[in-house]
Coordinates of C-alpha atoms in Angstrom, one line a residue:
M1 CA 194.3 -33.3 56.9
C2 CA 195.8 -29.9 56.5
E3 CA 194.3 -26.7 57.9
S4 CA 195.4 -23.2 57.0
C5 CA 196.8 -21.2 59.9
G6 CA 196.9 -17.6 60.9
V7 CA 194.6 -15.2 59.1
P8 CA 191.8 -17.2 57.5
N9 CA 190.8 -16.7 53.9
L10 CA 187.4 -14.9 53.8
G11 CA 187.5 -13.5 50.3
S12 CA 186.5 -10.0 49.5
A13 CA 184.8 -7.6 51.9
A14 CA 181.5 -8.2 50.3
E15 CA 181.9 -11.9 50.5
R16 CA 183.0 -11.7 54.1
A17 CA 179.9 -9.7 55.0
G18 CA 177.6 -12.3 53.3
V19 CA 179.2 -15.2 54.9
T20 CA 179.4 -13.5 58.3
R21 CA 175.8 -12.4 58.4
H22 CA 174.4 -16.0 58.2
A23 CA 177.1 -17.5 60.4
A24 CA 176.8 -14.7 63.0
R25 CA 173.1 -15.4 63.5
T26 CA 173.8 -19.1 64.0
A27 CA 176.6 -18.5 66.5
A28 CA 174.6 -15.9 68.3
A29 CA 171.6 -18.3 68.7
A30 CA 173.9 -21.0 70.1
T31 CA 175.7 -18.6 72.5
A32 CA 172.4 -17.2 73.9
K33 CA 171.8 -20.6 75.5
L34 CA 174.9 -20.1 77.6
Q35 CA 174.0 -16.6 79.0
V36 CA 174.4 -16.4 82.8
A37 CA 175.1 -13.8 85.4
A38 CA 178.6 -12.5 86.0
C39 CA 181.0 -14.8 87.9
A40 CA 181.7 -12.4 90.7
G41 CA 179.8 -13.1 93.9
P42 CA 180.0 -13.2 97.6
A43 CA 182.2 -15.7 99.4
P44 CA 180.3 -19.0 100.1
A45 CA 178.9 -19.4 103.6
P46 CA 181.2 -20.9 106.2
S47 CA 179.4 -24.2 106.0
P48 CA 179.0 -26.9 104.8
D49 CA 182.5 -28.4 104.8
A50 CA 185.1 -27.8 102.1
D51 CA 185.5 -30.4 99.4
L52 CA 189.3 -30.0 99.2
V53 CA 192.1 -28.6 101.4
L54 CA 195.6 -28.1 100.1
Y55 CA 198.1 -27.5 102.9
N56 CA 201.9 -27.4 103.7
G57 CA 202.8 -25.3 100.7
T58 CA 203.4 -21.8 99.5
I59 CA 200.1 -20.3 98.3
I60 CA 200.9 -17.2 96.3
Q61 CA 197.8 -15.1 96.8
D62 CA 199.1 -12.0 94.9
P63 CA 202.6 -11.9 93.4
L64 CA 203.1 -8.1 93.4
S65 CA 202.3 -7.7 97.1
G66 CA 204.2 -10.9 98.1
K67 CA 201.2 -12.1 100.1
T68 CA 201.4 -15.8 100.7
A69 CA 199.6 -18.4 102.8
E70 CA 200.1 -22.0 103.9
A71 CA 196.8 -23.6 102.9
I72 CA 193.7 -23.1 100.7
A73 CA 190.2 -24.6 100.9
I74 CA 187.8 -25.1 98.1
R75 CA 184.1 -26.0 98.1
G76 CA 182.3 -26.6 94.8
N77 CA 183.9 -24.2 92.3
R78 CA 184.8 -21.5 94.8
I79 CA 187.7 -20.8 97.1
V80 CA 186.4 -20.6 100.7
A81 CA 189.5 -20.0 102.7
V82 CA 193.2 -19.0 102.3
G83 CA 195.5 -18.7 105.3
D84 CA 197.6 -20.6 107.8
R85 CA 197.0 -24.3 108.1
A86 CA 195.2 -24.2 111.4
E87 CA 192.8 -21.6 110.2
V88 CA 192.0 -23.3 106.8
V89 CA 191.6 -26.9 108.1
R90 CA 188.7 -25.7 110.2
Q91 CA 186.8 -25.8 106.9
A92 CA 187.4 -29.5 106.6
G93 CA 184.9 -32.1 107.6
R94 CA 184.8 -35.9 107.7
D95 CA 184.5 -36.2 103.9
T96 CA 186.9 -33.4 103.0
E97 CA 189.9 -34.4 100.9
Q98 CA 193.1 -33.1 102.5
R99 CA 196.3 -33.1 100.4
D100 CA 199.8 -32.4 101.6
L101 CA 201.6 -30.1 99.1
Q102 CA 204.9 -31.2 100.5
G103 CA 206.3 -27.7 100.1
R104 CA 205.1 -27.1 96.6
T105 CA 203.9 -23.8 95.3
V106 CA 200.3 -22.9 94.4
T107 CA 199.4 -19.9 92.2
A108 CA 196.3 -18.7 90.6
G109 CA 195.6 -20.4 87.3
L110 CA 197.8 -19.0 84.4
I111 CA 195.8 -17.0 81.9
D112 CA 197.1 -16.6 78.3
S113 CA 195.7 -13.4 76.9
H114 CA 196.7 -14.2 73.3
L115 CA 196.7 -17.9 72.3
H116 CA 195.5 -19.3 69.0
Q117 CA 194.2 -22.5 70.6
Y118 CA 191.9 -23.5 67.6
M119 CA 194.7 -22.9 65.1
G120 CA 197.1 -25.0 67.1
A121 CA 194.5 -27.8 67.4
M122 CA 193.9 -28.0 63.7
E123 CA 197.6 -28.3 63.0
Q124 CA 198.1 -31.3 65.3
A125 CA 198.1 -33.9 62.5
N126 CA 200.7 -31.9 60.5
T127 CA 204.4 -32.5 60.6
S128 CA 206.4 -30.9 63.5
L129 CA 209.6 -29.1 62.6
L130 CA 210.4 -27.8 66.1
E131 CA 213.0 -30.5 66.5
A132 CA 214.8 -29.7 63.2
R133 CA 218.2 -28.2 63.6
D134 CA 219.3 -27.8 60.0
L135 CA 217.7 -27.7 56.6
A136 CA 218.5 -31.4 56.0
D137 CA 216.3 -32.2 59.0
V138 CA 213.4 -30.2 57.6
V139 CA 213.7 -31.8 54.2
A140 CA 213.9 -35.3 55.8
A141 CA 210.8 -34.6 57.9
I142 CA 208.9 -33.5 54.8
G143 CA 210.2 -36.4 52.7
A144 CA 209.1 -38.9 55.4
R145 CA 205.6 -37.5 55.3
V146 CA 205.5 -37.6 51.5
T147 CA 206.3 -41.3 51.6
R148 CA 203.1 -42.1 53.4
T149 CA 200.9 -39.5 51.5
P150 CA 199.2 -40.3 48.2
A151 CA 200.4 -38.4 45.2
G152 CA 198.6 -35.1 44.7
Q153 CA 197.6 -34.7 48.3
W154 CA 198.9 -31.8 50.4
V155 CA 201.8 -32.3 52.9
C156 CA 201.7 -29.7 55.6
A157 CA 203.8 -28.7 58.6
R158 CA 202.9 -27.1 61.9
G159 CA 203.5 -23.4 62.2
G160 CA 205.1 -23.6 65.7
W161 CA 208.8 -23.6 64.8
H162 CA 211.4 -21.1 63.5
E163 CA 214.2 -21.1 61.0
S164 CA 216.5 -19.4 63.6
L165 CA 216.8 -22.9 65.2
L166 CA 218.4 -24.2 62.0
A167 CA 222.2 -24.1 61.5
E168 CA 221.5 -22.2 58.2
A169 CA 219.1 -19.8 60.0
R170 CA 216.8 -19.5 57.0
L171 CA 213.7 -21.0 55.5
P172 CA 213.9 -23.9 53.0
T173 CA 213.2 -23.0 49.3
R174 CA 211.3 -24.9 46.7
A175 CA 214.5 -26.0 45.2
E176 CA 215.4 -27.8 48.4
L177 CA 211.9 -29.2 48.9
D178 CA 211.2 -30.3 45.3
P179 CA 213.5 -33.4 45.2
V180 CA 211.6 -35.1 48.0
S181 CA 208.1 -33.9 46.9
P182 CA 207.8 -34.1 43.1
N183 CA 204.1 -35.1 43.2
N184 CA 202.8 -33.5 46.4
P185 CA 202.2 -29.9 47.1
V186 CA 204.0 -28.9 50.3
F187 CA 202.9 -26.1 52.7
I188 CA 205.2 -25.1 55.6
P189 CA 203.9 -22.2 57.7
R190 CA 206.1 -20.4 60.2
G191 CA 203.8 -18.7 62.6
G192 CA 200.8 -17.0 61.0
H193 CA 202.7 -14.6 58.7
V194 CA 205.3 -16.5 56.7
V195 CA 205.1 -19.7 54.6
T196 CA 207.4 -21.6 52.3
V197 CA 206.1 -24.0 49.7
N198 CA 207.4 -26.2 46.9
S199 CA 207.0 -25.9 43.1
E200 CA 203.8 -28.0 43.0
A201 CA 202.1 -25.7 45.6
L202 CA 203.2 -22.7 43.5
R203 CA 201.7 -24.3 40.4
I204 CA 198.4 -25.0 42.1
A205 CA 198.3 -21.5 43.4
G206 CA 199.1 -20.0 40.0
I207 CA 202.2 -18.2 41.2
T208 CA 204.8 -17.6 38.5
R209 CA 207.6 -15.0 38.0
D210 CA 204.9 -12.8 36.4
T211 CA 202.6 -12.8 39.4
P212 CA 202.6 -9.4 41.0
D213 CA 203.0 -9.0 44.7
P214 CA 199.5 -8.8 46.2
D215 CA 198.6 -5.8 48.4
G216 CA 200.1 -6.3 51.8
G217 CA 202.2 -9.3 50.7
V218 CA 205.6 -10.3 49.2
I219 CA 206.5 -13.1 46.9
V220 CA 210.1 -13.6 47.6
R221 CA 212.2 -14.0 44.4
D222 CA 215.7 -15.0 43.5
A223 CA 218.2 -12.9 41.6
N224 CA 216.5 -14.1 38.3
G225 CA 213.1 -13.0 39.4
E226 CA 211.8 -16.6 40.0
P227 CA 209.7 -17.2 43.2
T228 CA 211.8 -19.0 45.8
G229 CA 208.7 -20.5 47.5
V230 CA 208.8 -18.1 50.4
L231 CA 205.7 -16.0 50.8
L232 CA 205.1 -13.2 53.3
E233 CA 201.9 -11.9 54.7
S234 CA 199.0 -11.7 52.2
A235 CA 201.0 -13.5 49.5
A236 CA 200.6 -16.6 51.6
Q237 CA 196.9 -16.4 51.1
L238 CA 197.4 -17.3 47.4
V239 CA 198.3 -20.8 48.6
R240 CA 196.2 -20.9 51.8
K241 CA 193.0 -20.7 49.8
R242 CA 194.0 -23.8 47.9
L243 CA 194.4 -25.9 51.0
P244 CA 191.9 -28.6 51.9
A245 CA 188.8 -27.7 53.9
P246 CA 188.9 -28.2 57.7
P247 CA 187.9 -31.6 59.0
D248 CA 184.3 -32.3 59.9
T249 CA 182.7 -30.9 63.1
A250 CA 183.3 -33.9 65.2
E251 CA 187.0 -34.1 64.3
Q252 CA 187.4 -30.4 64.9
Q253 CA 186.0 -30.7 68.4
R254 CA 188.1 -33.8 69.1
L255 CA 191.3 -31.9 68.1
L256 CA 190.3 -28.8 70.1
R257 CA 189.7 -30.9 73.2
Q258 CA 193.1 -32.5 72.7
K259 CA 194.8 -29.2 72.5
I260 CA 192.9 -27.8 75.5
A261 CA 194.2 -30.8 77.5
E262 CA 197.8 -30.0 76.4
H263 CA 197.4 -26.4 77.6
A264 CA 195.9 -27.5 80.9
A265 CA 199.0 -29.6 81.4
L266 CA 201.0 -26.3 81.1
G267 CA 199.0 -24.7 83.9
I268 CA 196.8 -22.7 81.5
T269 CA 193.3 -22.3 83.0
S270 CA 191.9 -19.5 80.7
V271 CA 192.7 -18.2 77.2
T272 CA 191.8 -15.4 74.9
E273 CA 191.3 -16.7 71.3
P274 CA 192.3 -13.7 69.2
G275 CA 190.7 -13.9 65.8
L276 CA 188.2 -16.6 65.1
T277 CA 185.6 -16.9 62.3
T278 CA 182.0 -17.4 63.5
A279 CA 182.2 -21.0 62.3
Q280 CA 185.3 -21.6 64.4
Y281 CA 183.6 -20.0 67.4
E282 CA 180.7 -22.4 67.0
Q283 CA 183.0 -25.3 67.8
Y284 CA 183.7 -23.8 71.2
V285 CA 180.0 -23.2 71.7
A286 CA 179.3 -26.9 70.9
L287 CA 181.9 -28.1 73.4
R288 CA 180.5 -25.8 76.1
Q289 CA 176.9 -26.9 75.5
A290 CA 178.1 -30.6 75.8
G291 CA 179.9 -29.8 79.1
R292 CA 183.3 -30.7 77.5
L293 CA 185.1 -27.3 77.6
E294 CA 187.7 -27.7 80.4
V295 CA 189.7 -24.4 80.1
R296 CA 188.0 -21.0 80.0
A297 CA 187.9 -19.3 76.7
H298 CA 187.3 -15.6 75.8
I299 CA 186.7 -15.1 72.1
L300 CA 187.6 -12.3 69.7
L301 CA 186.1 -12.5 66.3
W302 CA 187.8 -11.2 63.1
A303 CA 186.6 -7.8 62.0
R304 CA 188.5 -6.2 59.1
S305 CA 186.0 -3.5 58.0
M306 CA 183.1 -1.4 59.1
T307 CA 180.8 -3.9 57.3
D308 CA 182.2 -6.7 59.4
V309 CA 181.6 -4.8 62.7
E310 CA 178.1 -3.7 61.7
T311 CA 177.1 -7.3 60.7
L312 CA 178.5 -8.9 63.8
T313 CA 177.2 -6.4 66.3
A314 CA 173.7 -6.6 64.8
S315 CA 173.6 -10.3 65.4
M316 CA 175.5 -10.8 68.7
L317 CA 175.3 -9.5 72.3
P318 CA 178.5 -8.1 74.0
R319 CA 180.0 -10.3 76.7
S320 CA 177.6 -13.1 75.8
G321 CA 178.2 -16.6 77.2
D322 CA 179.1 -17.8 80.7
D323 CA 182.0 -18.2 83.0
M324 CA 183.6 -20.9 80.8
L325 CA 183.0 -19.4 77.4
R326 CA 182.4 -15.7 76.6
L327 CA 182.4 -13.6 73.5
D328 CA 184.3 -10.4 74.4
G329 CA 184.6 -8.6 71.0
F330 CA 186.7 -8.3 67.9
K331 CA 190.2 -8.4 66.6
T332 CA 191.8 -6.7 63.6
A333 CA 195.4 -6.4 62.4
A334 CA 197.2 -3.2 61.3
D335 CA 200.3 -4.9 59.9
G336 CA 202.1 -8.2 59.7
G337 CA 204.7 -10.1 61.8
V338 CA 208.4 -9.5 62.1
E339 CA 208.9 -9.8 58.3
G340 CA 205.9 -7.7 57.5
A341 CA 205.7 -5.2 60.3
Y342 CA 205.0 -1.7 59.1
L343 CA 208.0 0.4 60.1
H344 CA 209.0 4.1 59.8
Q345 CA 212.5 3.2 58.6
P346 CA 213.3 0.6 56.0
Y347 CA 214.3 -3.0 56.8
Q348 CA 217.8 -4.3 56.4
I349 CA 218.8 -6.1 53.3
V350 CA 218.6 -9.9 53.9
P351 CA 220.3 -11.7 51.0
G352 CA 218.0 -14.2 49.4
E353 CA 215.1 -13.1 51.5
Q354 CA 214.7 -9.3 51.6
P355 CA 216.4 -7.5 48.7
N356 CA 214.5 -4.2 48.7
S357 CA 216.3 -1.2 50.2
D358 CA 213.0 0.7 50.4
Y359 CA 210.9 -2.1 52.1
V360 CA 209.0 -0.9 55.2
G361 CA 206.6 -3.8 55.6
T362 CA 202.9 -4.0 55.1
L363 CA 200.1 -1.8 56.3
N364 CA 196.8 -3.6 56.6
L365 CA 194.3 -0.9 57.6
P366 CA 190.8 -1.2 56.2
S367 CA 190.2 0.5 52.8
G368 CA 189.0 3.7 54.5
G369 CA 192.3 4.0 56.5
E370 CA 192.5 5.4 60.0
A371 CA 189.0 7.0 59.7
E372 CA 187.3 3.7 58.9
L373 CA 189.3 2.0 61.7
A374 CA 188.2 4.7 64.1
G375 CA 184.7 4.2 63.0
M376 CA 185.0 0.4 63.6
Y377 CA 186.1 1.2 67.2
V378 CA 183.3 3.6 67.8
A379 CA 180.7 1.2 66.5
A380 CA 182.0 -1.6 68.6
A381 CA 182.2 0.5 71.8
R382 CA 178.7 1.9 71.3
R383 CA 177.4 -1.6 71.4
G384 CA 179.5 -2.7 74.4
F385 CA 182.1 -4.8 72.6
Q386 CA 185.9 -4.9 73.3
F387 CA 188.3 -4.4 70.3
Q388 CA 191.9 -5.6 70.3
T389 CA 194.3 -4.6 67.5
H390 CA 197.5 -6.3 66.3
A391 CA 200.3 -3.8 65.9
V392 CA 204.0 -4.9 65.5
G393 CA 205.8 -2.1 63.6
D394 CA 206.3 1.4 65.0
A395 CA 204.5 3.0 62.1
A396 CA 201.6 0.6 62.5
F397 CA 201.4 1.4 66.2
D398 CA 201.2 5.1 65.5
H399 CA 198.4 4.5 63.0
V400 CA 196.4 2.5 65.6
V401 CA 197.0 5.1 68.3
R402 CA 195.7 7.9 66.1
A403 CA 192.6 5.9 65.2
L404 CA 192.0 5.1 68.9
E405 CA 192.3 8.8 69.7
L406 CA 189.7 9.7 67.0
A407 CA 187.4 7.1 68.4
D408 CA 188.0 8.1 72.0
G409 CA 187.0 11.6 71.1
E410 CA 183.5 10.3 70.3
I411 CA 183.0 7.7 73.0
A412 CA 185.1 6.8 76.0
L413 CA 187.0 3.5 75.2
A414 CA 188.3 2.8 78.7
P415 CA 185.1 1.0 80.0
H416 CA 185.4 -1.4 77.0
R417 CA 189.0 -2.3 77.7
F418 CA 190.3 -1.8 74.1
A419 CA 193.8 -3.2 73.7
I420 CA 196.8 -3.1 71.4
M421 CA 198.4 -6.5 70.9
H422 CA 202.1 -7.2 70.7
L423 CA 203.5 -3.7 71.0
F424 CA 206.9 -4.6 69.5
L425 CA 208.0 -1.0 68.9
P426 CA 205.7 1.5 70.7
S427 CA 206.6 5.2 70.9
G428 CA 206.7 7.0 74.2
A429 CA 204.1 9.4 73.0
G430 CA 201.9 6.5 72.0
L431 CA 202.2 4.9 75.4
A432 CA 201.3 8.1 77.1
S433 CA 198.2 8.4 74.9
M434 CA 197.2 4.8 75.7
K435 CA 197.5 5.5 79.4
R436 CA 195.3 8.6 79.0
M437 CA 192.6 6.7 77.1
G438 CA 192.7 3.6 79.3
I439 CA 193.9 1.4 76.5
I440 CA 195.4 -1.8 77.7
A441 CA 198.2 -4.0 76.2
T442 CA 198.9 -7.7 75.7
V443 CA 202.5 -8.8 75.3
Q444 CA 204.0 -12.1 74.3
D445 CA 207.5 -13.8 74.1
H446 CA 208.0 -13.7 70.4
P447 CA 211.8 -13.1 70.6
V448 CA 212.2 -16.6 72.1
L449 CA 211.9 -17.8 68.5
L450 CA 211.8 -14.7 66.4
G451 CA 214.7 -12.8 67.9
N452 CA 217.2 -13.9 65.3
N453 CA 215.0 -12.6 62.5
Q454 CA 214.5 -9.3 64.4
L455 CA 218.3 -8.9 64.3
R456 CA 218.6 -9.8 60.6
W457 CA 215.6 -7.9 59.3
W458 CA 215.4 -5.0 61.7
G459 CA 219.0 -4.5 63.0
A460 CA 220.3 -4.6 66.5
D461 CA 218.8 -1.4 67.8
R462 CA 215.2 -2.3 66.9
A463 CA 215.7 -5.9 67.8
A464 CA 216.7 -4.9 71.4
R465 CA 213.9 -2.5 71.8
A466 CA 211.2 -4.9 70.7
I467 CA 208.4 -5.7 73.2
P468 CA 209.7 -3.2 75.8
I469 CA 207.7 -4.6 78.8
R470 CA 209.7 -2.6 81.4
T471 CA 208.8 0.6 79.5
I472 CA 205.2 -0.4 79.0
L473 CA 204.7 -1.2 82.7
D474 CA 206.5 1.9 83.8
A475 CA 204.1 3.9 81.6
G476 CA 201.3 2.7 83.7
I477 CA 199.7 0.5 81.0
T478 CA 197.5 -2.4 82.3
T479 CA 199.0 -5.4 80.6
G480 CA 198.3 -9.1 80.1
G481 CA 200.8 -11.8 79.3
G482 CA 200.6 -14.4 76.5
T483 CA 202.5 -16.6 74.1
D484 CA 200.8 -16.2 70.7
A485 CA 201.0 -20.0 70.4
P486 CA 201.5 -21.8 68.1
V487 CA 203.7 -18.9 66.8
C488 CA 205.7 -19.5 70.0
P489 CA 205.7 -22.5 72.4
P490 CA 202.5 -22.3 74.5
S491 CA 204.2 -22.6 77.9
P492 CA 203.5 -19.6 80.2
L493 CA 206.5 -20.6 82.3
W494 CA 208.8 -20.4 79.2
S495 CA 207.2 -17.0 78.5
M496 CA 207.8 -15.8 82.0
G497 CA 211.4 -17.0 81.8
W498 CA 211.9 -14.8 78.7
M499 CA 210.2 -11.8 80.3
T500 CA 212.7 -11.9 83.2
T501 CA 215.9 -12.8 81.2
R502 CA 215.2 -11.6 77.6
K503 CA 217.1 -14.6 76.4
T504 CA 216.2 -16.3 73.1
L505 CA 216.4 -20.0 72.4
R506 CA 219.7 -19.2 70.4
G507 CA 221.1 -17.7 73.6
N508 CA 221.0 -14.1 72.6
V509 CA 219.9 -11.6 75.2
L510 CA 217.9 -8.8 73.5
G511 CA 217.2 -5.7 75.5
P512 CA 218.2 -6.8 79.0
G513 CA 217.1 -3.4 80.3
Q514 CA 213.5 -4.3 79.4
A515 CA 213.4 -7.4 81.6
I516 CA 210.8 -7.4 84.4
T517 CA 210.8 -9.1 87.8
P518 CA 209.4 -12.6 88.3
A519 CA 206.6 -11.2 90.4
E520 CA 205.7 -8.8 87.6
A521 CA 205.8 -11.7 85.1
L522 CA 203.5 -13.8 87.2
H523 CA 201.2 -10.8 87.7
L524 CA 200.9 -10.4 83.9
Y525 CA 199.9 -14.1 83.6
T526 CA 197.3 -13.9 86.4
I527 CA 195.5 -10.8 87.4
G528 CA 196.9 -8.8 84.5
S529 CA 195.5 -11.2 81.9
A530 CA 192.3 -11.6 83.9
Y531 CA 191.7 -7.8 83.5
T532 CA 192.0 -8.1 79.7
Q533 CA 189.1 -10.6 80.0
F534 CA 186.9 -8.5 82.3
A535 CA 187.4 -11.3 84.8
E536 CA 189.6 -9.9 87.6
D537 CA 186.8 -10.1 90.1
C538 CA 186.5 -13.8 89.4
I539 CA 189.9 -15.2 88.7
G540 CA 193.6 -14.1 88.6
S541 CA 194.3 -14.3 92.3
L542 CA 193.6 -16.6 95.2
A543 CA 191.0 -15.2 97.6
P544 CA 187.8 -16.4 99.3
G545 CA 184.8 -16.0 96.9
K546 CA 186.9 -16.3 93.7
L547 CA 186.5 -19.2 91.3
A548 CA 188.8 -22.1 92.1
D549 CA 191.3 -21.9 89.2
L550 CA 194.8 -22.8 90.4
V551 CA 198.0 -24.4 89.5
V552 CA 200.4 -26.5 91.7
L553 CA 204.1 -26.1 90.7
D554 CA 207.1 -28.0 91.8
G555 CA 209.1 -24.8 92.2
N556 CA 208.4 -21.2 93.1
P557 CA 208.7 -18.8 90.2
L558 CA 209.3 -15.9 92.6
T559 CA 212.3 -17.5 94.3
V560 CA 214.2 -19.7 91.8
Q561 CA 216.8 -18.2 89.5
A562 CA 215.3 -16.5 86.5
D563 CA 217.0 -19.0 84.1
E564 CA 215.2 -21.8 86.0
I565 CA 211.6 -20.5 85.7
R566 CA 211.1 -22.2 82.4
D567 CA 212.1 -25.6 83.9
I568 CA 209.4 -25.5 86.6
Q569 CA 207.0 -28.4 86.2
V570 CA 203.2 -28.2 86.6
M571 CA 202.0 -30.8 89.0
L572 CA 198.2 -30.1 89.0
T573 CA 195.8 -27.8 87.2
M574 CA 192.4 -27.0 88.5
V575 CA 189.6 -25.1 86.7
D576 CA 186.3 -24.2 88.3
G577 CA 187.1 -26.5 91.2
K578 CA 187.8 -29.5 89.0
T579 CA 191.1 -31.2 88.4
V580 CA 191.8 -31.0 84.7
Y581 CA 195.4 -32.2 84.8
E582 CA 197.6 -34.0 87.3
R583 CA 201.2 -35.1 86.7

């Protein structure tokens, strides 16, 4: 099985509208069955007894204020008491389970505001390259999979790795892959924006030296003009659309449940899925209807045009679903990743990978430009939907801000919590405009893996300025934390470690002045991310009346050395008052 990752192939705008119209009606009907009242509510009455009391630990109620407690009591799916041990144990009765934390730390459940959980799930059967440390390791891993794959069938890798971890610090080419895969097409994604393939995959996709670069994409070529096998942004779609279809529904749901369990083991209690098709969303709906969804999920559907927005909003209700699964709105993308970000100034020359002195990345606005993007925002807001927009490059960020300003002039966007994702290179003026309009941000730890390519493709200055979280917070922007997994490893603690050290896996420290405090990092992963999901009244902090989502850690992220945050272990994860992981 091999599943395309990143931006799904949906054909032309007209084809997308036709497909989406039918699928949206199906997904909307299924979601309607989940509709319930908002999760916020009064604290439970003081009796009956609590089901669970955790005591003798450090209960972080709110990281920014530093407020802590010794014990916490839970009844059903709600927190009923937080305070000193003597106070909290009064909630216990004869049948209450009481657990000694033995000095461990409890925090609100960790919320990833940008995690491609479905994409990661569908990749699980593919070959992992995260352990590779040179090109020989990559080739050997692909060759090993080829030996147990029938001729003619695809051999695919997972996207969650990076060539910066290799001694050669570059992607393999078709010339290196071909000797071990003469009869199998090979597809190696890296994140959601870059792939490398072998000659057989190029043949199947019809890519030759005469194939022009598609709009918004680059076919990387050698000095003789021959494709090397590396494809950037929309060029990767030429191969993606040739990949096998996803597995059947039952297998998709099994893989999704497996990935959810892996994320629960990392302390993740809620995710925002940024960019699903309606068919992918239906897999979540089916899990929820069967009572098998164990981590909360907030969904953003892909919308790339006004037609997409009009079709989806005509078929679906804003904020539909329940406390475990909710449709919040839409996602679109203004540019690509590090190698395709739309920049004001050209990229650096990268021999063998980026030879064009005028290359400034790829702009992916809808065909109507900023005006159509603004119209999409207005249409979504008028119907009560959130909209989040991917923007990596500084020029793409400016385009998005201008479109938001146009839309905000017609309808106030703040109540709908519109967001810009990633914010690698925001301008000061753009941040000020975001603050004025009430636009929020989601930031991730991409430089952990992508930092070396930021240096090679962008240069040291832009690499150091990328994802300036200190500047974003100082500008007063409400911000959520995330990982963008499987583009980066899905551990929130790894991500918080980077936020406080700015250290990549190669040991580089990029932009140390943009580091934030551990308390701020934990805030981003709790109440900050909860706000991006319209859920701050329900989750994100530990207080009576809130839903019982929490994590028990073997170390305190607020007191250990910053370099040690990533090594903290999750001992227990609870969602909605139920233990979904225990070490």
